[in-house]
Coordinates of C-alpha atoms and ligand atoms in Angstrom, one line a residue:
S1 CA 65.6 -56.4 22.0
P2 CA 63.3 -58.0 19.3
H3 CA 64.1 -56.9 15.7
S4 CA 63.6 -57.3 12.1
T5 CA 66.1 -59.4 10.2
K6 CA 65.2 -58.4 7.2
R7 CA 68.1 -57.5 4.3
K8 CA 68.1 -56.4 1.1
G9 CA 69.9 -60.0 -0.7
G10 CA 72.3 -58.8 -3.3
D11 CA 72.3 -54.8 -3.3
D12 CA 75.2 -52.9 -2.3
G13 CA 74.4 -53.1 1.8
G14 CA 74.0 -49.5 1.2
G15 CA 75.2 -47.8 5.1
D16 CA 71.8 -47.6 5.8
D17 CA 70.3 -48.9 9.3
D18 CA 69.5 -52.4 8.5
D19 CA 71.7 -54.0 11.2
N20 CA 70.2 -57.5 10.9
G21 CA 71.2 -58.8 13.9
G22 CA 70.1 -56.0 16.0
N23 CA 73.1 -56.0 17.7
G24 CA 74.1 -52.5 15.9
N25 CA 77.2 -54.1 14.1
G26 CA 75.4 -55.5 11.3
I27 CA 76.2 -59.0 11.7
P28 CA 73.4 -61.2 11.3
T29 CA 73.2 -64.0 13.9
V30 CA 72.4 -67.4 12.9
D31 CA 69.2 -67.0 16.2
N32 CA 67.6 -64.8 13.7
A33 CA 68.1 -67.4 10.6
K34 CA 65.5 -67.1 8.2
N35 CA 66.0 -70.1 5.9
P36 CA 67.0 -73.3 7.9
L37 CA 69.0 -74.5 4.9
C38 CA 71.3 -71.5 5.6
K39 CA 72.1 -72.1 9.3
P40 CA 75.0 -73.8 9.2
W41 CA 76.9 -71.4 7.1
Y42 CA 76.8 -68.8 9.6
A43 CA 79.4 -70.9 11.5
I44 CA 81.0 -71.4 8.5
R45 CA 80.9 -67.4 7.6
D46 CA 82.9 -66.7 11.2
A47 CA 85.4 -69.3 10.4
I48 CA 86.2 -67.4 6.8
M49 CA 85.9 -64.0 8.4
G50 CA 87.4 -64.6 11.7
D51 CA 90.2 -67.1 11.5
I52 CA 90.9 -66.7 8.3
Y53 CA 90.4 -63.1 7.7
H54 CA 90.6 -61.7 11.2
G55 CA 87.7 -59.0 9.8
R56 CA 90.4 -57.7 7.6
C57 CA 91.0 -56.7 3.4
G58 CA 94.6 -58.8 4.0
D59 CA 95.9 -61.6 1.7
P60 CA 93.8 -64.3 2.3
A61 CA 90.9 -61.7 1.5
R62 CA 92.5 -60.6 -1.8
A63 CA 93.5 -64.3 -3.0
A64 CA 90.0 -65.9 -1.8
I65 CA 88.3 -63.1 -4.9
R66 CA 91.2 -64.4 -7.1
L67 CA 90.3 -67.7 -6.5
A68 CA 86.4 -67.5 -7.1
F69 CA 87.4 -66.1 -10.7
H70 CA 90.0 -68.9 -11.0
D71 CA 87.2 -71.4 -10.3
A72 CA 85.1 -69.7 -12.9
V73 CA 87.4 -70.0 -15.2
D74 CA 88.2 -73.9 -14.3
P75 CA 85.7 -74.9 -12.1
N76 CA 87.4 -78.6 -12.0
E77 CA 90.4 -77.1 -9.9
V78 CA 88.4 -76.4 -7.1
L79 CA 90.6 -76.2 -3.5
R80 CA 93.4 -77.8 -5.7
P81 CA 96.8 -76.1 -5.0
D82 CA 98.5 -74.8 -8.3
N83 CA 101.0 -72.4 -9.1
N84 CA 99.5 -68.7 -9.4
G85 CA 100.1 -67.6 -6.0
L86 CA 96.7 -69.3 -4.2
Q87 CA 98.4 -72.3 -2.3
N88 CA 98.1 -70.0 0.7
I89 CA 94.3 -69.8 0.7
V90 CA 93.6 -73.1 -0.4
S91 CA 95.4 -74.7 2.0
L92 CA 93.6 -72.4 4.9
L93 CA 90.4 -72.9 3.2
Q94 CA 91.2 -76.8 2.2
P95 CA 89.8 -78.2 5.9
L96 CA 86.2 -76.5 5.8
P97 CA 84.2 -78.9 3.4
A98 CA 85.1 -82.3 5.6
Q99 CA 84.8 -79.9 8.6
F100 CA 81.2 -78.8 8.0
N101 CA 80.3 -81.4 5.9
V102 CA 79.7 -79.0 3.0
S103 CA 81.0 -78.6 -0.8
A104 CA 84.2 -77.4 -1.4
G105 CA 82.7 -75.1 -4.1
D106 CA 80.5 -73.9 -1.8
V107 CA 83.0 -72.6 0.4
L108 CA 85.0 -71.2 -1.9
H109 CA 82.8 -69.3 -3.6
L110 CA 81.5 -68.0 0.2
A111 CA 85.3 -67.3 0.8
G112 CA 85.2 -65.3 -2.6
V113 CA 81.8 -62.9 -1.2
L114 CA 83.5 -62.6 2.0
G115 CA 86.9 -61.5 0.8
V116 CA 84.9 -58.7 -1.0
L117 CA 83.1 -57.6 2.0
A118 CA 86.5 -57.7 3.9
C119 CA 87.4 -55.1 2.4
P120 CA 85.7 -51.7 3.0
G121 CA 83.5 -50.4 0.2
G122 CA 83.1 -54.3 -1.2
P123 CA 79.6 -54.8 -1.8
A124 CA 77.4 -57.7 -0.6
V125 CA 77.3 -60.5 -3.6
T126 CA 74.1 -62.6 -3.8
T127 CA 75.5 -65.8 -2.2
Y128 CA 74.5 -69.7 -3.1
I129 CA 75.0 -72.6 -1.5
G130 CA 74.2 -75.9 -2.5
R131 CA 77.1 -77.1 -5.1
P132 CA 77.8 -80.1 -5.9
A133 CA 81.3 -81.8 -5.3
P134 CA 83.2 -81.6 -8.5
K135 CA 83.4 -84.6 -10.8
N136 CA 87.1 -84.6 -12.2
I137 CA 90.2 -83.1 -11.8
A138 CA 91.2 -81.3 -15.3
P139 CA 94.5 -80.1 -16.5
D140 CA 95.8 -77.0 -15.1
G141 CA 93.5 -74.2 -16.2
L142 CA 94.8 -71.0 -17.8
L143 CA 94.0 -67.9 -16.2
P144 CA 93.9 -64.9 -18.6
N145 CA 97.3 -63.6 -19.4
P146 CA 98.0 -59.9 -18.5
N147 CA 100.0 -59.3 -21.5
S148 CA 97.0 -61.2 -24.4
A149 CA 95.7 -58.4 -26.3
V150 CA 92.3 -56.7 -25.5
K151 CA 90.6 -58.9 -28.1
V152 CA 92.0 -61.9 -26.9
L153 CA 90.8 -61.6 -23.3
T154 CA 87.2 -59.7 -24.2
D155 CA 86.6 -62.8 -26.3
R156 CA 87.8 -65.0 -23.5
F157 CA 85.5 -63.3 -21.5
A158 CA 82.4 -63.7 -23.8
D159 CA 82.9 -67.3 -24.3
M160 CA 82.5 -67.3 -20.4
G161 CA 79.3 -65.2 -21.1
F162 CA 80.5 -61.8 -20.1
S163 CA 80.1 -58.4 -21.8
I164 CA 82.4 -56.0 -21.7
R165 CA 80.9 -54.0 -19.8
E166 CA 80.5 -57.1 -17.1
L167 CA 84.5 -57.8 -17.3
M168 CA 85.1 -53.9 -17.0
A169 CA 82.9 -54.4 -13.6
L170 CA 85.0 -57.4 -12.6
I171 CA 88.6 -56.0 -13.2
G172 CA 87.9 -53.3 -10.8
A173 CA 88.4 -56.4 -8.1
H174 CA 91.9 -55.5 -8.7
S175 CA 91.3 -52.7 -7.0
T176 CA 92.4 -55.1 -3.6
G177 CA 94.8 -57.0 -5.7
K178 CA 98.5 -57.4 -5.5
Q179 CA 100.9 -58.8 -7.9
R180 CA 103.8 -61.2 -6.9
F181 CA 104.8 -63.2 -10.4
V182 CA 104.2 -61.1 -13.2
D183 CA 107.7 -58.8 -11.8
A184 CA 109.0 -60.8 -9.3
A185 CA 111.3 -57.9 -8.8
L186 CA 108.2 -55.9 -7.7
A187 CA 106.7 -58.8 -6.1
G188 CA 103.9 -57.4 -3.5
S189 CA 103.0 -54.2 -5.5
S190 CA 99.2 -53.5 -5.3
F191 CA 97.5 -52.1 -8.3
D192 CA 96.4 -49.4 -7.0
S193 CA 97.9 -46.7 -4.0
T194 CA 94.7 -48.0 -1.5
V195 CA 94.8 -51.5 -1.9
D196 CA 92.9 -52.3 1.7
I197 CA 89.9 -50.2 0.2
W198 CA 87.2 -51.7 -2.4
D199 CA 87.4 -48.0 -4.2
V200 CA 87.5 -46.7 -7.8
R201 CA 90.8 -45.6 -7.4
F202 CA 92.1 -48.3 -9.3
Y203 CA 90.0 -47.2 -12.4
S204 CA 91.3 -43.7 -12.4
E205 CA 95.0 -44.3 -11.3
T206 CA 95.3 -47.3 -14.2
Q207 CA 94.2 -44.9 -16.9
N208 CA 96.6 -41.8 -15.6
S209 CA 99.5 -41.1 -17.8
T210 CA 101.6 -42.7 -14.7
A211 CA 101.4 -45.1 -12.1
A212 CA 101.1 -43.9 -8.5
P213 CA 104.0 -44.5 -6.6
G214 CA 104.7 -47.9 -5.7
T215 CA 102.0 -49.4 -7.6
F216 CA 102.5 -51.9 -10.6
R217 CA 99.6 -51.6 -13.0
L218 CA 99.0 -54.6 -15.3
N219 CA 99.3 -54.3 -19.1
S220 CA 95.6 -55.5 -20.1
D221 CA 94.4 -53.1 -17.3
V222 CA 95.9 -50.1 -19.2
N223 CA 94.9 -51.3 -22.0
F224 CA 91.4 -51.7 -21.1
S225 CA 91.3 -48.3 -20.2
H226 CA 92.0 -46.6 -23.5
N227 CA 90.9 -49.4 -25.9
A228 CA 88.3 -48.6 -28.4
T229 CA 86.3 -51.8 -27.8
T230 CA 86.7 -50.9 -23.7
Q231 CA 87.3 -47.4 -22.8
K232 CA 83.5 -46.7 -22.7
D233 CA 82.4 -49.3 -20.5
Y234 CA 85.5 -48.9 -18.4
N235 CA 85.1 -45.0 -18.0
R236 CA 81.2 -45.8 -16.2
F237 CA 83.6 -47.2 -13.0
V238 CA 85.7 -44.1 -13.0
G239 CA 84.9 -42.0 -10.1
N240 CA 82.0 -43.4 -9.5
Q241 CA 81.3 -46.0 -6.8
D242 CA 78.2 -46.9 -6.6
N243 CA 78.0 -47.9 -10.4
W244 CA 80.9 -49.9 -9.8
A245 CA 79.6 -51.6 -6.3
R246 CA 75.6 -52.7 -8.3
E247 CA 77.5 -53.9 -11.5
Y248 CA 80.7 -55.7 -9.7
A249 CA 78.0 -57.7 -7.2
N250 CA 75.5 -58.3 -10.4
A251 CA 79.0 -59.6 -12.4
H252 CA 80.2 -61.8 -9.7
E253 CA 77.1 -63.2 -8.8
K254 CA 77.1 -64.2 -12.3
M255 CA 80.9 -65.9 -11.8
S256 CA 79.8 -67.5 -8.9
L257 CA 76.9 -69.7 -11.2
L258 CA 78.7 -70.2 -14.2
G259 CA 78.0 -74.0 -15.0
L260 CA 75.6 -74.2 -12.5
D261 CA 71.6 -74.6 -12.5
Q262 CA 70.5 -71.4 -9.8
S263 CA 67.2 -73.4 -9.2
T264 CA 69.4 -76.5 -7.7
L265 CA 70.5 -73.7 -4.9
T266 CA 70.1 -72.1 -2.2
D267 CA 70.0 -68.0 -1.5
C268 CA 72.1 -67.5 2.2
S269 CA 72.7 -64.0 1.7
E270 CA 70.9 -63.5 4.6
I271 CA 74.6 -64.6 6.5
L272 CA 76.1 -61.7 5.0
P273 CA 77.2 -58.5 7.0
Q274 CA 76.7 -55.3 6.2
S275 CA 78.7 -53.9 3.8
I276 CA 80.9 -51.1 5.1
D277 CA 79.9 -47.7 2.9
L278 CA 82.9 -45.4 2.3
K279 CA 80.7 -42.2 2.3
D280 CA 80.6 -42.1 5.5
L281 CA 84.5 -42.2 5.8
S282 CA 85.6 -39.3 3.7
T283 CA 87.8 -36.6 4.7
S284 CA 86.0 -34.3 3.0
S285 CA 82.7 -33.3 5.2
S286 CA 80.7 -31.7 3.2
G287 CA 80.4 -30.0 -0.2
K288 CA 81.4 -32.0 -3.2
Q289 CA 82.8 -35.0 -3.7
P290 CA 86.2 -35.5 -5.5
T291 CA 86.4 -38.1 -8.1
D292 CA 88.2 -40.2 -5.7
P293 CA 87.7 -39.7 -1.9
V294 CA 90.6 -39.5 0.4
I295 CA 89.6 -42.3 3.0
D296 CA 90.6 -40.7 6.8
P297 CA 92.4 -43.8 8.7
V298 CA 90.3 -43.4 11.7
K299 CA 87.3 -43.5 10.4
L300 CA 88.3 -46.2 8.1
E301 CA 89.4 -48.4 11.2
A302 CA 86.2 -47.1 13.6
A303 CA 84.3 -48.5 11.0
I304 CA 86.2 -52.0 10.8
Q305 CA 85.9 -52.3 14.7
K306 CA 82.1 -51.3 14.7
Y307 CA 81.0 -53.4 11.7
R308 CA 83.8 -56.6 11.4
S309 CA 83.5 -56.4 15.7
I310 CA 83.4 -60.3 16.1
W311 CA 86.1 -61.9 13.8
L312 CA 88.6 -58.7 14.8
Ligands
LIG401 C1 91.4 -59.9 -18.1 C2 91.2 -60.2 -17.6 C3 91.8 -60.4 -15.7 C4 93.9 -61.0 -16.2 C5 94.5 -60.3 -17.4 C6 94.0 -60.4 -14.6 C7 95.1 -61.0 -14.2 C8 95.9 -60.8 -13.2 C9 97.5 -61.1 -12.6 C10 98.4 -61.4 -13.6 C11 97.1 -60.9 -11.3 C12 98.4 -60.9 -10.4 C13 99.0 -62.4 -10.0 C14 100.2 -62.3 -9.5 O1 101.5 -62.2 -9.8 O2 100.2 -62.9 -8.0 C15 95.8 -60.6 -10.8 C16 95.6 -60.6 -9.5 C17 94.2 -60.5 -9.0 N1 93.4 -60.6 -9.6 FE1 93.0 -60.5 -11.8 N2 93.2 -60.8 -13.7 C18 92.1 -60.4 -14.6 C19 90.6 -60.7 -14.1 C20 90.4 -60.7 -12.6 C21 88.9 -61.0 -12.1 C22 87.9 -61.3 -13.4 C23 89.3 -60.7 -10.8 C24 87.5 -61.2 -9.5 C25 86.9 -60.7 -10.0 C26 90.3 -60.9 -10.7 C27 90.8 -61.1 -8.9 C28 91.8 -60.6 -8.7 C29 92.6 -60.3 -7.1 C30 91.7 -60.2 -6.3 C31 94.0 -60.3 -7.8 C32 95.0 -60.3 -6.4 C33 95.2 -61.5 -5.8 C34 96.3 -61.0 -4.4 O3 96.7 -60.2 -4.8 O4 96.7 -62.5 -3.8 N3 91.3 -60.7 -11.7 N4 95.1 -60.9 -11.8

């Protein structure tokens, strides 16, 4: 049946009944494309969300989120493998620019945005296309070191244009992250106890006096949670999923635009699937929400089956 394709670009998706495509799964279809320039991107979306992520918050999705950050730190290394555990996602994404005749930078940044959305709770980040091909290959970029002092890290992000508040929102991406190289003996351990969910549990567990069983905490994240210069902004997100979803989405959008002239790009947020809202998935059906709601695995899987159906 005919329907509206209206969506709220750049918000958290919100869990409303804005189903975009009209088929009830919250996934907009190319038949309802609004901007002709965005049409090719529906198939690229499906190649990433389907063939690479299989609709889920797995290792390729989390690696792509980190890759988008990596690119912001060193944009000359677009889709070039390096030693930071990103080789696998790079090789999965590598064929797409030639296959669809689009730029590697656009593919990489779409993969990052879709990585966030593959993780239940992840907000829709306003998505741009039209990046030029990278001009040259730079020497290996240095990602921030988790053992650097807070001031070193906040200065580094300030140089990139990020406030401490934005940095505190961005590091929440570790909510779905794992480490492999910081402590090789504990390779594969996650930064919080709910690695497959984009939730604020990362913020509370990182701040607690002891680590949650089986998790690994980066010194930088623990320091941010206590340091006098960062704690106030860090605390904005403890137990506050809505604040975090909104501020993360804005900071990630900014990250995806670093070094680019926004007026040369096209907003193709219309291709994004609806965000999966964690509010509907809690085990506590009534009353006041606990700080970190416990997600019901049955409801979670049902939501994935419904809202990521075509990619599973
Ligand atoms: C102070 C700034 C940051 C530091 C020191 C830092 C450090 C790290 C380290 C050491 C790892 C583990 C790498 C490994 O051993 O495999 C990691 C993983 C990760 N980081 Fe960060 N990071 C920072 C900021 C960010 C930002 C801004 C984002 C994205 C918005 C991000 C997203 C991720 C993700 C998604 C992973 C997991 C990758 C995976 O599981 O494959 N990080 N980070």
